[in-house]
Amino acid sequence: MPMDTQVPGKIRSVNPASGEVLGEIDCASESEVLAAVQRGRMAQPQWAEVGLRRRISILREFQTKLHGRKSEIAAAITREAGKPLAEALVTEVSVVLDAARFLIEHAWGLLRDQPVPHGNLATKLKRGRLVREPHGVIGIISPWNYPFSIPATETLAALVAGNAVLLKPSELTPVVALELASLLYASGVPKNVFQVVIGGGPTGAALTRSAIDKLVFTGSVGTGKRIAAAAAERLLPVVLELGGKDPMLVLEDADVDVASSAAVWGAFVNAGQACLSVERCYAHRSLYEPFVKACAEKADRLRVNDGMAANTDVGPMIDERQVRIVEAHVEEAKSHGARVLVGGTRLPALGVNFYAPTVLADVTHEMRIMREETFGPVLPIMAFDDEQEVVRLANDSVYGLAASIWTRDRKRGERIAGRIQAGTVMVNDVISCFGISEAPHGGLKASGIGCTHGPFGLDEMVRKKYLDVDLTPGIKKVWWHGYGESFRRQMEGFLDWQFGRGLGERVRGALRAAGVVRRKRL
Ligand code: NAD
């Protein structure tokens, strides 16, 4: 966390475009975090008991309230995180409204008990079912780049499943988290069932060490590893949604105009500060020059300004520390021979956190810009010659969050997608997968463990209990004690009956096994 926003014991929320202080909020101490976990623990059983129908109706109320306050919430996001108002609406508010829609429509079907039919003859006289139970108290630690949609989508899934939630938002965006809390409370979520603990890394670490039952973390790989190590100490289950270095593969038959617009949107949306940003782009050599030229022209036309201004395409970065990372990556790439086609500088006239949308050509995998997460408004483009090469380049990364493939040949796109190591591959689109509420969101390799969103994301919010009921309570099981030679032969027969190759062997097995029911058991 940057020093200039930290006052001891306080979190200062600052507008990244103007430097205006939006609020100063007390930081939760370790004992306050522990007390909040305790309150959540006490409140959770009653929340589970109100039943799924009631929780779904609270979600519906939340959706109505959020829809009613959509512009106000979008403005709060823009003020605190910098993104243009339109983006705050499209990539945050709308994602949450739709996540609520998904849960309202599907939570009932996805959370209800599920029969587990038995195939093994030995267990036919039992009825099994899967019961989904809330974990209890779920901790959510979230980043600043999507300060509303990330914690809200995770929170809604956790709450509808009957959990209490403790949210530790990024220290850079506490105000938006408090807006989420006010919407949830106004919709009928009890105060101790959803709590926000404000603070920086130490508050997050305190939450990780606390008695929570599961942790859903979204943030950088470095923090994710620290959390995984702390969680391992007490086998705390975790979902880790971490960083990415998403490749965009522009094949020789792609539409240059469409793909270049996509590359520019994918690289510069939220000033490049999206986990699913186009962080590296590979264009087939046959269209490399026109593609690069189109990207540069379009990037040059982007209007950079305060996100609150009506025509802004790209807002500020979140803080100067993030600007310095971008600057270092661009300078290093330049010193190794990358061509800067547009941008490549800060925009001090707009403010300390503004960096010009930058298109780099002739980059290589030796450069940090193609290997490390830049998380800023930079689109580095590299040429490739054939499919084999581009698949190798795309997979040459420690990350594996998402990727996109651009081609007019859908079948080929799908085939190549099968060779890409990523949690999501989109053919002919980027980033929008995050807004598809039915789709799981999660990464491979250093990009994380587990997932959020969709049925699998909801599944992370419940413990699976297998419930088995025996239908013959008055009968001792044939496999209980009282073994002997005849029992051994009966069991051989039973295995032949079930797994023997020919009909003859199976019938003989069944006959040998038959005596087992009359066997004396202890
Ligand atoms: P970060 O790791 O610095 O911080 C994330 C959160 O962790 C913050 O709330 C922070 O206070 C907290 N934290 C810091 N140290 C902690 C500790 N020791 N224990 C517990 N909590 C701690 O990340 P950031 O800069 O806020 O976010 C940007 C990163 O998040 C990027 O790498 C981006 O790719 C990633 N991200 C991933 C996804 C995804 O879904 N995979 C989505 C958005 C962002």
Coordinates of C-alpha atoms and ligand atoms in Angstrom, one line a residue:
M1 CA 0.0 0.0 0.0
P2 CA 1.4 3.4 -0.9
M3 CA 2.7 5.4 2.1
D4 CA 0.9 8.6 1.2
T5 CA -2.5 7.1 1.7
Q6 CA -1.7 5.6 5.1
V7 CA -2.3 7.5 8.3
P8 CA -1.7 5.3 11.4
G9 CA -4.9 3.5 12.3
K10 CA -6.7 5.1 9.4
I11 CA -7.4 4.3 5.7
R12 CA -7.6 7.3 3.5
S13 CA -9.6 6.9 0.4
V14 CA -8.4 9.1 -2.4
N15 CA -9.8 9.9 -5.9
P16 CA -7.0 8.7 -8.2
A17 CA -7.9 11.3 -10.9
S18 CA -7.9 14.4 -8.7
G19 CA -6.2 13.5 -5.5
E20 CA -9.3 14.6 -3.5
V21 CA -9.7 12.8 -0.2
L22 CA -13.0 10.9 -0.2
G23 CA -12.9 9.8 3.3
E24 CA -10.8 8.6 6.2
I25 CA -11.9 5.4 7.8
D26 CA -10.7 3.6 10.9
C27 CA -8.6 0.5 10.3
A28 CA -9.8 -2.7 11.9
S29 CA -7.3 -4.0 14.5
E30 CA -6.6 -7.8 14.8
S31 CA -8.9 -7.9 17.9
E32 CA -11.7 -6.1 16.0
V33 CA -11.3 -8.6 13.1
L34 CA -11.6 -11.5 15.6
A35 CA -14.6 -10.0 17.2
A36 CA -16.3 -9.5 13.8
V37 CA -15.6 -13.2 13.0
Q38 CA -17.2 -14.1 16.3
R39 CA -20.3 -12.0 15.6
G40 CA -20.6 -13.6 12.1
R41 CA -20.3 -17.1 13.7
M42 CA -23.1 -16.3 16.1
A43 CA -25.4 -14.8 13.4
Q44 CA -24.8 -17.5 10.8
P45 CA -27.0 -20.4 12.0
Q46 CA -30.1 -18.2 12.1
W47 CA -29.3 -17.0 8.6
A48 CA -29.0 -20.6 7.4
E49 CA -32.3 -21.3 9.1
V50 CA -34.3 -18.5 7.4
G51 CA -34.1 -20.8 4.4
L52 CA -33.1 -20.6 0.8
R53 CA -36.5 -19.1 -0.4
R54 CA -36.1 -16.1 1.9
R55 CA -32.5 -15.6 1.0
I56 CA -33.4 -15.6 -2.6
S57 CA -36.1 -13.0 -2.0
I58 CA -33.5 -10.8 -0.2
L59 CA -31.3 -11.1 -3.3
R60 CA -34.2 -10.0 -5.4
E61 CA -34.6 -7.0 -3.2
F62 CA -30.9 -6.3 -3.4
Q63 CA -31.1 -6.4 -7.2
T64 CA -34.1 -4.0 -7.2
K65 CA -32.2 -1.6 -4.9
L66 CA -29.0 -1.8 -6.9
H67 CA -30.9 -1.2 -10.1
G68 CA -32.5 1.9 -8.5
R69 CA -29.2 3.3 -7.4
K70 CA -27.1 2.2 -10.4
S71 CA -25.9 5.6 -11.4
E72 CA -25.0 6.6 -7.9
I73 CA -23.1 3.4 -7.3
A74 CA -21.3 3.8 -10.6
A75 CA -20.3 7.3 -9.7
A76 CA -18.9 6.1 -6.3
I77 CA -16.8 3.5 -8.2
T78 CA -15.5 6.0 -10.6
R79 CA -14.6 8.5 -7.9
E80 CA -12.7 5.9 -5.9
A81 CA -11.2 3.6 -8.6
G82 CA -10.9 6.1 -11.6
K83 CA -12.6 4.1 -14.4
P84 CA -14.9 5.9 -16.7
L85 CA -18.5 6.1 -15.6
A86 CA -19.7 4.0 -18.5
E87 CA -17.3 1.3 -17.6
A88 CA -18.4 1.4 -13.9
L89 CA -21.9 0.7 -15.2
V90 CA -21.0 -1.9 -17.7
T91 CA -18.2 -3.9 -16.0
E92 CA -19.3 -3.5 -12.4
V93 CA -23.0 -2.6 -11.7
S94 CA -24.3 -4.7 -14.6
V95 CA -22.2 -7.7 -13.7
V96 CA -23.5 -7.7 -10.2
L97 CA -27.2 -7.2 -11.3
D98 CA -26.7 -10.2 -13.6
A99 CA -25.0 -12.3 -11.0
A100 CA -28.0 -11.7 -8.7
R101 CA -30.2 -12.7 -11.6
F102 CA -28.3 -16.0 -12.0
L103 CA -28.5 -16.8 -8.3
I104 CA -32.2 -15.9 -8.1
E105 CA -32.9 -18.2 -11.1
H106 CA -30.6 -21.1 -10.2
A107 CA -29.6 -21.1 -6.5
W108 CA -32.7 -23.3 -5.7
G109 CA -31.8 -26.0 -8.3
L110 CA -28.1 -25.8 -7.5
L111 CA -28.2 -26.0 -3.7
R112 CA -30.9 -28.6 -3.2
D113 CA -30.1 -32.1 -2.1
Q114 CA -29.1 -34.4 -4.9
P115 CA -29.7 -38.2 -5.0
V116 CA -26.5 -40.3 -5.3
P117 CA -27.7 -43.6 -7.0
H118 CA -25.5 -46.6 -6.2
G119 CA -24.1 -48.8 -8.9
N120 CA -22.5 -51.4 -6.7
L121 CA -24.8 -54.4 -5.9
A122 CA -23.5 -54.5 -2.4
T123 CA -24.9 -51.1 -1.6
K124 CA -28.2 -51.2 -3.5
L125 CA -30.2 -51.3 -0.3
K126 CA -29.1 -47.9 0.7
R127 CA -30.2 -44.5 -0.4
G128 CA -27.5 -41.8 -0.7
R129 CA -27.8 -38.1 -1.2
L130 CA -25.6 -35.1 -1.4
V131 CA -26.4 -32.3 1.0
R132 CA -24.9 -28.8 0.5
E133 CA -24.3 -27.0 3.7
P134 CA -22.9 -23.5 4.2
H135 CA -19.3 -23.4 5.4
G136 CA -20.2 -21.0 8.2
V137 CA -18.2 -17.8 8.1
I138 CA -16.5 -17.0 4.7
G139 CA -13.8 -14.4 4.5
I140 CA -13.5 -12.4 1.3
I141 CA -10.4 -10.4 0.6
S142 CA -10.7 -8.3 -2.6
P143 CA -8.6 -6.0 -4.8
W144 CA -9.2 -2.4 -5.9
N145 CA -9.5 -2.8 -9.6
Y146 CA -13.1 -4.0 -9.6
P147 CA -14.0 -2.8 -6.1
F148 CA -17.7 -3.5 -6.6
S149 CA -18.2 -6.5 -8.9
I150 CA -15.5 -8.7 -7.4
P151 CA -16.6 -8.6 -3.8
A152 CA -20.3 -8.3 -4.6
T153 CA -20.5 -11.4 -6.9
E154 CA -18.6 -13.5 -4.3
T155 CA -20.6 -12.1 -1.4
L156 CA -24.0 -12.8 -3.1
A157 CA -23.0 -16.5 -3.8
A158 CA -21.7 -16.9 -0.2
L159 CA -24.8 -15.3 1.4
V160 CA -27.4 -17.2 -0.7
A161 CA -25.8 -20.5 0.3
G162 CA -26.4 -19.5 4.0
N163 CA -22.9 -18.3 5.0
A164 CA -22.0 -15.2 7.0
V165 CA -19.4 -13.1 5.2
L166 CA -16.6 -10.9 6.4
L167 CA -15.3 -8.7 3.5
K168 CA -11.9 -7.1 3.7
P169 CA -11.8 -4.8 0.7
S170 CA -8.7 -3.2 -0.7
E171 CA -7.4 -0.4 1.4
L172 CA -7.6 1.8 -1.8
T173 CA -11.4 1.3 -2.3
P174 CA -13.1 1.0 1.1
V175 CA -15.9 3.5 0.2
V176 CA -17.3 1.3 -2.5
A177 CA -17.3 -1.7 -0.1
L178 CA -19.3 0.3 2.4
E179 CA -21.8 1.1 -0.4
L180 CA -22.2 -2.6 -1.0
A181 CA -22.8 -3.1 2.7
S182 CA -25.5 -0.4 2.7
L183 CA -27.3 -2.0 -0.2
L184 CA -27.2 -5.4 1.4
Y185 CA -28.5 -4.1 4.8
A186 CA -31.3 -2.2 3.1
S187 CA -32.3 -5.4 1.3
G188 CA -32.7 -7.4 4.5
V189 CA -29.2 -8.9 5.2
P190 CA -28.6 -8.8 9.0
K191 CA -25.7 -6.6 10.0
N192 CA -23.7 -9.4 11.5
V193 CA -24.3 -11.7 8.6
F194 CA -22.4 -9.3 6.3
Q195 CA -19.6 -7.3 7.8
V196 CA -16.9 -5.1 6.3
V197 CA -13.5 -4.9 8.0
I198 CA -11.4 -2.1 6.6
G199 CA -7.7 -2.1 6.5
G200 CA -4.6 -3.0 4.6
G201 CA -2.4 -6.1 4.4
P202 CA -2.2 -6.6 8.2
T203 CA -6.0 -6.6 8.4
G204 CA -6.2 -9.2 5.6
A205 CA -3.6 -11.3 7.4
A206 CA -5.5 -11.1 10.6
L207 CA -8.6 -12.3 8.8
T208 CA -6.6 -15.2 7.2
R209 CA -5.4 -16.2 10.7
S210 CA -8.9 -15.9 12.3
A211 CA -11.4 -18.7 12.8
I212 CA -13.1 -18.2 9.4
D213 CA -14.2 -21.4 7.6
K214 CA -13.2 -20.5 4.1
L215 CA -11.3 -17.7 2.4
V216 CA -12.0 -16.3 -1.1
F217 CA -9.1 -14.2 -2.1
T218 CA -8.7 -12.1 -5.2
G219 CA -5.4 -10.2 -5.7
S220 CA -1.8 -10.6 -6.7
V221 CA 0.2 -13.8 -6.9
G222 CA 2.6 -12.6 -4.2
T223 CA -0.2 -12.0 -1.7
G224 CA -2.0 -15.2 -2.9
K225 CA 1.1 -17.2 -2.0
R226 CA 1.4 -15.7 1.4
I227 CA -2.3 -16.4 2.1
A228 CA -1.9 -20.0 0.8
A229 CA 1.1 -20.5 3.2
A230 CA -0.9 -19.1 6.2
A231 CA -4.0 -21.1 5.2
A232 CA -1.9 -24.3 5.0
E233 CA -1.0 -23.9 8.7
R234 CA -4.6 -24.8 9.7
L235 CA -5.9 -26.3 6.4
L236 CA -8.2 -23.4 5.8
P237 CA -9.8 -24.0 2.4
V238 CA -9.1 -21.1 0.0
V239 CA -10.1 -19.9 -3.4
L240 CA -7.3 -17.9 -5.0
E241 CA -8.2 -15.6 -7.9
L242 CA -4.8 -14.2 -8.9
G243 CA -3.0 -12.3 -11.6
G244 CA -2.8 -13.0 -15.3
K245 CA -0.8 -12.2 -18.4
D246 CA -3.5 -13.0 -20.9
P247 CA -2.5 -13.5 -24.5
M248 CA -4.5 -12.5 -27.6
L249 CA -3.9 -14.6 -30.7
V250 CA -4.7 -12.9 -33.9
L251 CA -4.7 -15.6 -36.6
E252 CA -4.1 -14.9 -40.4
D253 CA -7.8 -15.0 -41.2
A254 CA -8.9 -12.5 -38.5
D255 CA -10.7 -9.3 -39.3
V256 CA -8.1 -6.7 -38.7
D257 CA -10.5 -3.9 -38.0
V258 CA -12.5 -5.9 -35.5
A259 CA -9.5 -7.5 -33.9
S260 CA -7.6 -4.2 -33.5
S261 CA -10.6 -2.6 -31.8
A262 CA -10.8 -5.6 -29.5
A263 CA -7.1 -5.4 -28.7
V264 CA -7.4 -1.7 -27.9
W265 CA -10.5 -2.2 -25.7
G266 CA -9.0 -5.3 -24.1
A267 CA -5.7 -3.6 -23.3
F268 CA -7.0 -0.2 -22.2
V269 CA -10.3 -0.9 -20.4
N270 CA -9.9 0.2 -16.8
A271 CA -6.6 1.7 -17.9
G272 CA -5.3 -1.9 -18.4
Q273 CA -5.9 -2.7 -14.8
A274 CA -8.0 -5.8 -15.3
C275 CA -6.9 -9.3 -14.4
L276 CA -8.3 -10.4 -17.8
S277 CA -6.7 -7.5 -19.8
V278 CA -5.0 -8.2 -23.0
E279 CA -1.5 -8.2 -21.6
R280 CA 0.3 -9.5 -24.7
C281 CA -0.8 -9.8 -28.3
Y282 CA 0.5 -12.0 -31.1
A283 CA -0.5 -11.2 -34.6
H284 CA 0.2 -13.4 -37.6
R285 CA 3.0 -12.0 -39.7
S286 CA 0.8 -11.7 -42.8
L287 CA -1.3 -9.0 -41.0
Y288 CA 1.1 -7.8 -38.4
E289 CA 1.9 -4.4 -39.9
P290 CA -1.7 -3.4 -40.8
F291 CA -2.9 -4.8 -37.4
V292 CA -0.2 -2.9 -35.4
K293 CA -1.0 0.3 -37.4
A294 CA -4.7 0.0 -36.7
C295 CA -4.1 -0.6 -33.0
A296 CA -1.8 2.5 -32.8
E297 CA -4.3 4.7 -34.6
K298 CA -7.2 3.6 -32.4
A299 CA -5.1 3.9 -29.2
D300 CA -4.2 7.4 -30.2
R301 CA -7.8 8.4 -30.6
L302 CA -8.7 7.3 -27.0
R303 CA -9.7 10.2 -24.8
V304 CA -7.8 10.1 -21.5
N305 CA -9.3 12.1 -18.7
D306 CA -11.1 12.0 -15.3
G307 CA -13.5 9.1 -15.5
M308 CA -16.4 11.4 -14.4
A309 CA -16.1 13.5 -17.6
A310 CA -18.7 12.4 -20.2
N311 CA -16.4 11.4 -23.1
T312 CA -13.6 9.7 -21.2
D313 CA -12.4 6.4 -22.7
V314 CA -9.5 5.9 -20.3
G315 CA -9.2 7.2 -16.7
P316 CA -6.2 7.4 -14.4
M317 CA -4.4 4.5 -12.9
I318 CA -5.1 3.7 -9.3
D319 CA -1.9 5.2 -7.9
E320 CA 1.6 6.2 -8.6
R321 CA 3.1 2.9 -7.5
Q322 CA 1.2 1.3 -10.3
V323 CA 2.3 4.0 -12.8
R324 CA 5.9 3.3 -11.9
I325 CA 5.5 -0.4 -12.7
V326 CA 4.2 0.4 -16.1
E327 CA 6.9 2.9 -16.7
A328 CA 9.6 0.4 -15.7
H329 CA 8.2 -2.3 -18.1
V330 CA 7.9 0.2 -21.0
E331 CA 11.4 1.6 -20.4
E332 CA 12.9 -1.9 -20.2
A333 CA 11.2 -3.0 -23.4
K334 CA 12.4 0.2 -25.2
S335 CA 15.9 -0.4 -24.1
H336 CA 15.8 -3.9 -25.6
G337 CA 14.5 -2.7 -29.0
A338 CA 10.7 -2.4 -28.7
R339 CA 9.1 0.3 -30.9
V340 CA 6.8 2.7 -29.2
L341 CA 4.1 3.5 -31.7
V342 CA 1.9 5.7 -29.5
G343 CA 2.1 6.7 -25.8
G344 CA 5.0 5.6 -23.7
T345 CA 4.8 8.6 -21.3
R346 CA 3.0 9.9 -18.3
L347 CA 0.4 12.6 -18.8
P348 CA 1.3 15.0 -16.0
A349 CA -1.0 17.7 -17.2
L350 CA -3.9 15.5 -16.2
G351 CA -2.5 14.3 -12.9
V352 CA 0.1 12.1 -11.3
N353 CA -1.7 8.9 -12.0
F354 CA -2.3 9.3 -15.7
Y355 CA -0.3 7.3 -18.3
A356 CA -0.9 7.5 -22.0
P357 CA -2.3 4.4 -23.8
T358 CA 0.8 2.8 -25.2
V359 CA 1.2 0.5 -28.2
L360 CA 4.6 -1.3 -28.5
A361 CA 5.7 -3.3 -31.5
D362 CA 8.6 -5.7 -32.0
V363 CA 8.5 -7.0 -28.4
T364 CA 10.1 -10.3 -27.4
H365 CA 9.6 -12.9 -24.7
E366 CA 12.9 -11.7 -23.2
M367 CA 11.2 -8.5 -22.1
R368 CA 9.4 -8.1 -18.8
I369 CA 6.4 -6.6 -20.7
M370 CA 5.8 -10.0 -22.1
R371 CA 6.4 -12.0 -19.0
E372 CA 5.3 -10.1 -15.9
E373 CA 1.9 -8.7 -15.2
T374 CA 2.1 -5.0 -16.2
F375 CA -1.5 -4.1 -15.1
G376 CA -1.5 -0.8 -17.0
P377 CA -2.5 0.8 -20.4
V378 CA 0.1 -1.0 -22.6
L379 CA -0.5 -3.2 -25.6
P380 CA 2.7 -5.0 -26.6
I381 CA 2.4 -6.8 -30.0
M382 CA 4.6 -9.5 -31.4
A383 CA 4.5 -11.3 -34.8
F384 CA 4.3 -15.0 -35.2
D385 CA 4.6 -17.3 -38.2
D386 CA 2.6 -20.4 -37.5
E387 CA 0.1 -22.1 -35.2
Q388 CA 2.6 -24.2 -33.4
E389 CA 4.7 -21.1 -32.6
V390 CA 1.8 -19.0 -31.3
V391 CA 0.5 -21.8 -29.1
R392 CA 4.0 -22.2 -27.6
L393 CA 4.2 -18.4 -27.0
A394 CA 0.8 -18.2 -25.5
N395 CA 1.7 -21.1 -23.1
D396 CA 5.1 -19.7 -22.3
S397 CA 4.0 -18.0 -19.1
V398 CA 3.7 -18.7 -15.4
Y399 CA 0.1 -17.5 -15.6
G400 CA -3.0 -19.2 -17.0
L401 CA -6.0 -17.0 -16.4
A402 CA -7.6 -16.4 -19.8
A403 CA -6.8 -16.1 -23.5
S404 CA -8.5 -15.0 -26.7
I405 CA -8.2 -16.3 -30.2
W406 CA -9.3 -14.2 -33.3
T407 CA -10.2 -16.0 -36.4
R408 CA -13.1 -16.3 -38.9
D409 CA -12.8 -20.1 -38.7
R410 CA -14.7 -21.0 -35.5
K411 CA -13.7 -24.7 -35.6
R412 CA -10.0 -23.8 -35.9
G413 CA -10.4 -21.3 -33.0
E414 CA -12.0 -24.0 -30.8
R415 CA -9.3 -26.5 -31.7
I416 CA -6.5 -24.1 -30.8
A417 CA -8.4 -23.2 -27.6
G418 CA -8.0 -26.8 -26.6
R419 CA -4.2 -26.3 -26.6
I420 CA -4.1 -23.2 -24.6
Q421 CA -3.3 -23.4 -20.8
A422 CA -5.9 -21.1 -19.4
G423 CA -9.0 -21.2 -17.2
T424 CA -11.0 -19.5 -20.0
V425 CA -10.4 -19.1 -23.7
M426 CA -12.7 -16.8 -25.7
V427 CA -12.9 -17.1 -29.5
N428 CA -13.5 -13.7 -31.0
D429 CA -14.0 -11.8 -27.8
V430 CA -12.1 -10.7 -24.7
I431 CA -12.9 -10.1 -21.0
S432 CA -16.7 -10.3 -21.4
C433 CA -16.5 -13.9 -19.9
F434 CA -16.3 -12.1 -16.5
G435 CA -19.8 -10.8 -17.1
I436 CA -21.3 -14.2 -18.1
S437 CA -22.8 -15.1 -14.8
E438 CA -23.2 -18.8 -15.8
A439 CA -19.5 -19.2 -16.6
P440 CA -16.9 -20.2 -14.0
H441 CA -14.0 -17.7 -13.5
G442 CA -10.7 -19.0 -12.4
G443 CA -7.2 -19.6 -13.5
L444 CA -4.5 -22.3 -14.0
K445 CA -0.9 -22.2 -13.0
A446 CA 0.0 -19.1 -11.0
S447 CA -3.3 -17.5 -11.8
G448 CA -5.0 -19.4 -8.9
I449 CA -6.9 -22.2 -7.4
G450 CA -10.6 -22.8 -7.5
C451 CA -13.1 -20.5 -9.0
T452 CA -15.9 -18.0 -8.6
H453 CA -19.1 -17.3 -10.6
G454 CA -21.6 -19.7 -12.1
P455 CA -22.5 -23.1 -10.6
F456 CA -18.9 -24.0 -9.8
G457 CA -18.4 -20.6 -8.0
L458 CA -21.6 -21.3 -5.9
D459 CA -20.3 -24.8 -5.2
E460 CA -17.2 -23.2 -3.6
M461 CA -19.5 -21.7 -1.0
V462 CA -20.9 -25.0 0.3
R463 CA -19.5 -28.1 2.1
K464 CA -20.6 -31.3 0.5
K465 CA -22.0 -33.7 2.9
Y466 CA -22.8 -37.2 1.8
L467 CA -25.9 -38.6 3.6
D468 CA -26.5 -42.3 3.5
V469 CA -29.6 -44.1 4.8
D470 CA -29.6 -47.9 5.0
L471 CA -33.0 -49.4 4.2
T472 CA -32.5 -52.6 6.1
P473 CA -31.8 -51.5 9.7
G474 CA -32.7 -54.9 11.1
I475 CA -30.1 -56.8 9.1
K476 CA -26.3 -57.2 9.8
K477 CA -24.2 -56.4 6.8
V478 CA -22.8 -59.4 5.0
W479 CA -19.2 -58.0 5.1
W480 CA -19.1 -57.7 8.9
H481 CA -16.9 -59.9 11.2
G482 CA -17.1 -63.6 11.4
Y483 CA -14.8 -64.2 8.4
G484 CA -13.7 -67.7 7.3
E485 CA -12.7 -69.8 4.3
S486 CA -16.3 -70.0 3.0
F487 CA -16.8 -66.3 3.3
R488 CA -13.6 -65.7 1.4
R489 CA -14.9 -67.9 -1.4
Q490 CA -18.3 -66.2 -1.3
M491 CA -16.6 -62.9 -1.7
E492 CA -14.6 -64.2 -4.7
G493 CA -17.9 -65.3 -6.2
F494 CA -19.4 -61.9 -5.5
L495 CA -16.5 -60.2 -7.4
D496 CA -16.9 -62.7 -10.3
W497 CA -20.7 -61.9 -10.4
Q498 CA -20.0 -58.2 -10.6
F499 CA -16.8 -57.9 -12.6
G500 CA -16.4 -61.3 -14.4
R501 CA -15.9 -61.2 -18.2
G502 CA -18.3 -63.8 -19.5
L503 CA -21.9 -64.6 -18.7
G504 CA -20.9 -68.1 -17.4
E505 CA -18.3 -66.7 -15.0
R506 CA -20.8 -64.2 -13.7
V507 CA -23.6 -66.7 -13.2
R508 CA -21.2 -69.1 -11.4
G509 CA -20.0 -66.2 -9.3
A510 CA -23.6 -65.3 -8.3
L511 CA -24.3 -68.9 -7.3
R512 CA -21.1 -69.0 -5.1
A513 CA -21.9 -65.7 -3.5
A514 CA -25.5 -66.6 -2.7
G515 CA -24.7 -68.3 0.6
V516 CA -23.3 -65.1 2.0
V517 CA -26.7 -63.9 3.2
R518 CA -27.1 -67.0 5.5
R519 CA -23.6 -66.5 6.9
K520 CA -23.3 -66.1 10.7
R521 CA -22.1 -62.6 11.5
L522 CA -20.9 -61.4 14.9
Ligands
NAD1 P1 -2.9 -7.2 -3.7 O1 -2.5 -8.7 -3.6 O2 -1.9 -6.2 -3.4 O3 -4.1 -7.0 -2.6 C1 -5.3 -7.7 -2.7 C2 -5.9 -7.7 -1.3 O4 -5.1 -8.5 -0.4 C3 -6.1 -6.3 -0.7 O5 -7.3 -6.2 -0.1 C4 -5.0 -6.3 0.3 O6 -5.2 -5.4 1.4 C5 -4.9 -7.7 0.8 N1 -3.6 -8.1 1.4 C6 -2.4 -7.6 1.2 N2 -1.5 -8.3 1.9 C7 -2.2 -9.3 2.5 C8 -1.8 -10.4 3.4 N3 -0.5 -10.6 3.8 N4 -2.8 -11.2 3.9 C9 -4.1 -11.0 3.5 N5 -4.5 -10.0 2.7 C10 -3.6 -9.2 2.2 O7 -3.6 -7.0 -5.1 P2 -4.2 -5.7 -5.7 O8 -3.0 -4.8 -6.1 O9 -5.2 -5.1 -4.8 O10 -4.9 -6.2 -7.0 C11 -4.3 -6.4 -8.2 C12 -4.0 -7.9 -8.5 O11 -5.2 -8.6 -8.4 C13 -3.5 -8.1 -9.9 O12 -2.5 -9.1 -9.8 C14 -4.7 -8.7 -10.6 O13 -4.4 -9.5 -11.7 C15 -5.3 -9.5 -9.5 N6 -6.7 -9.7 -9.8 C16 -7.1 -11.0 -10.1 C17 -8.5 -11.2 -10.4 C18 -8.9 -12.6 -10.7 O14 -10.2 -12.8 -10.7 N7 -8.1 -13.5 -11.0 C19 -9.4 -10.1 -10.4 C20 -8.9 -8.9 -10.1 C21 -7.6 -8.6 -9.8

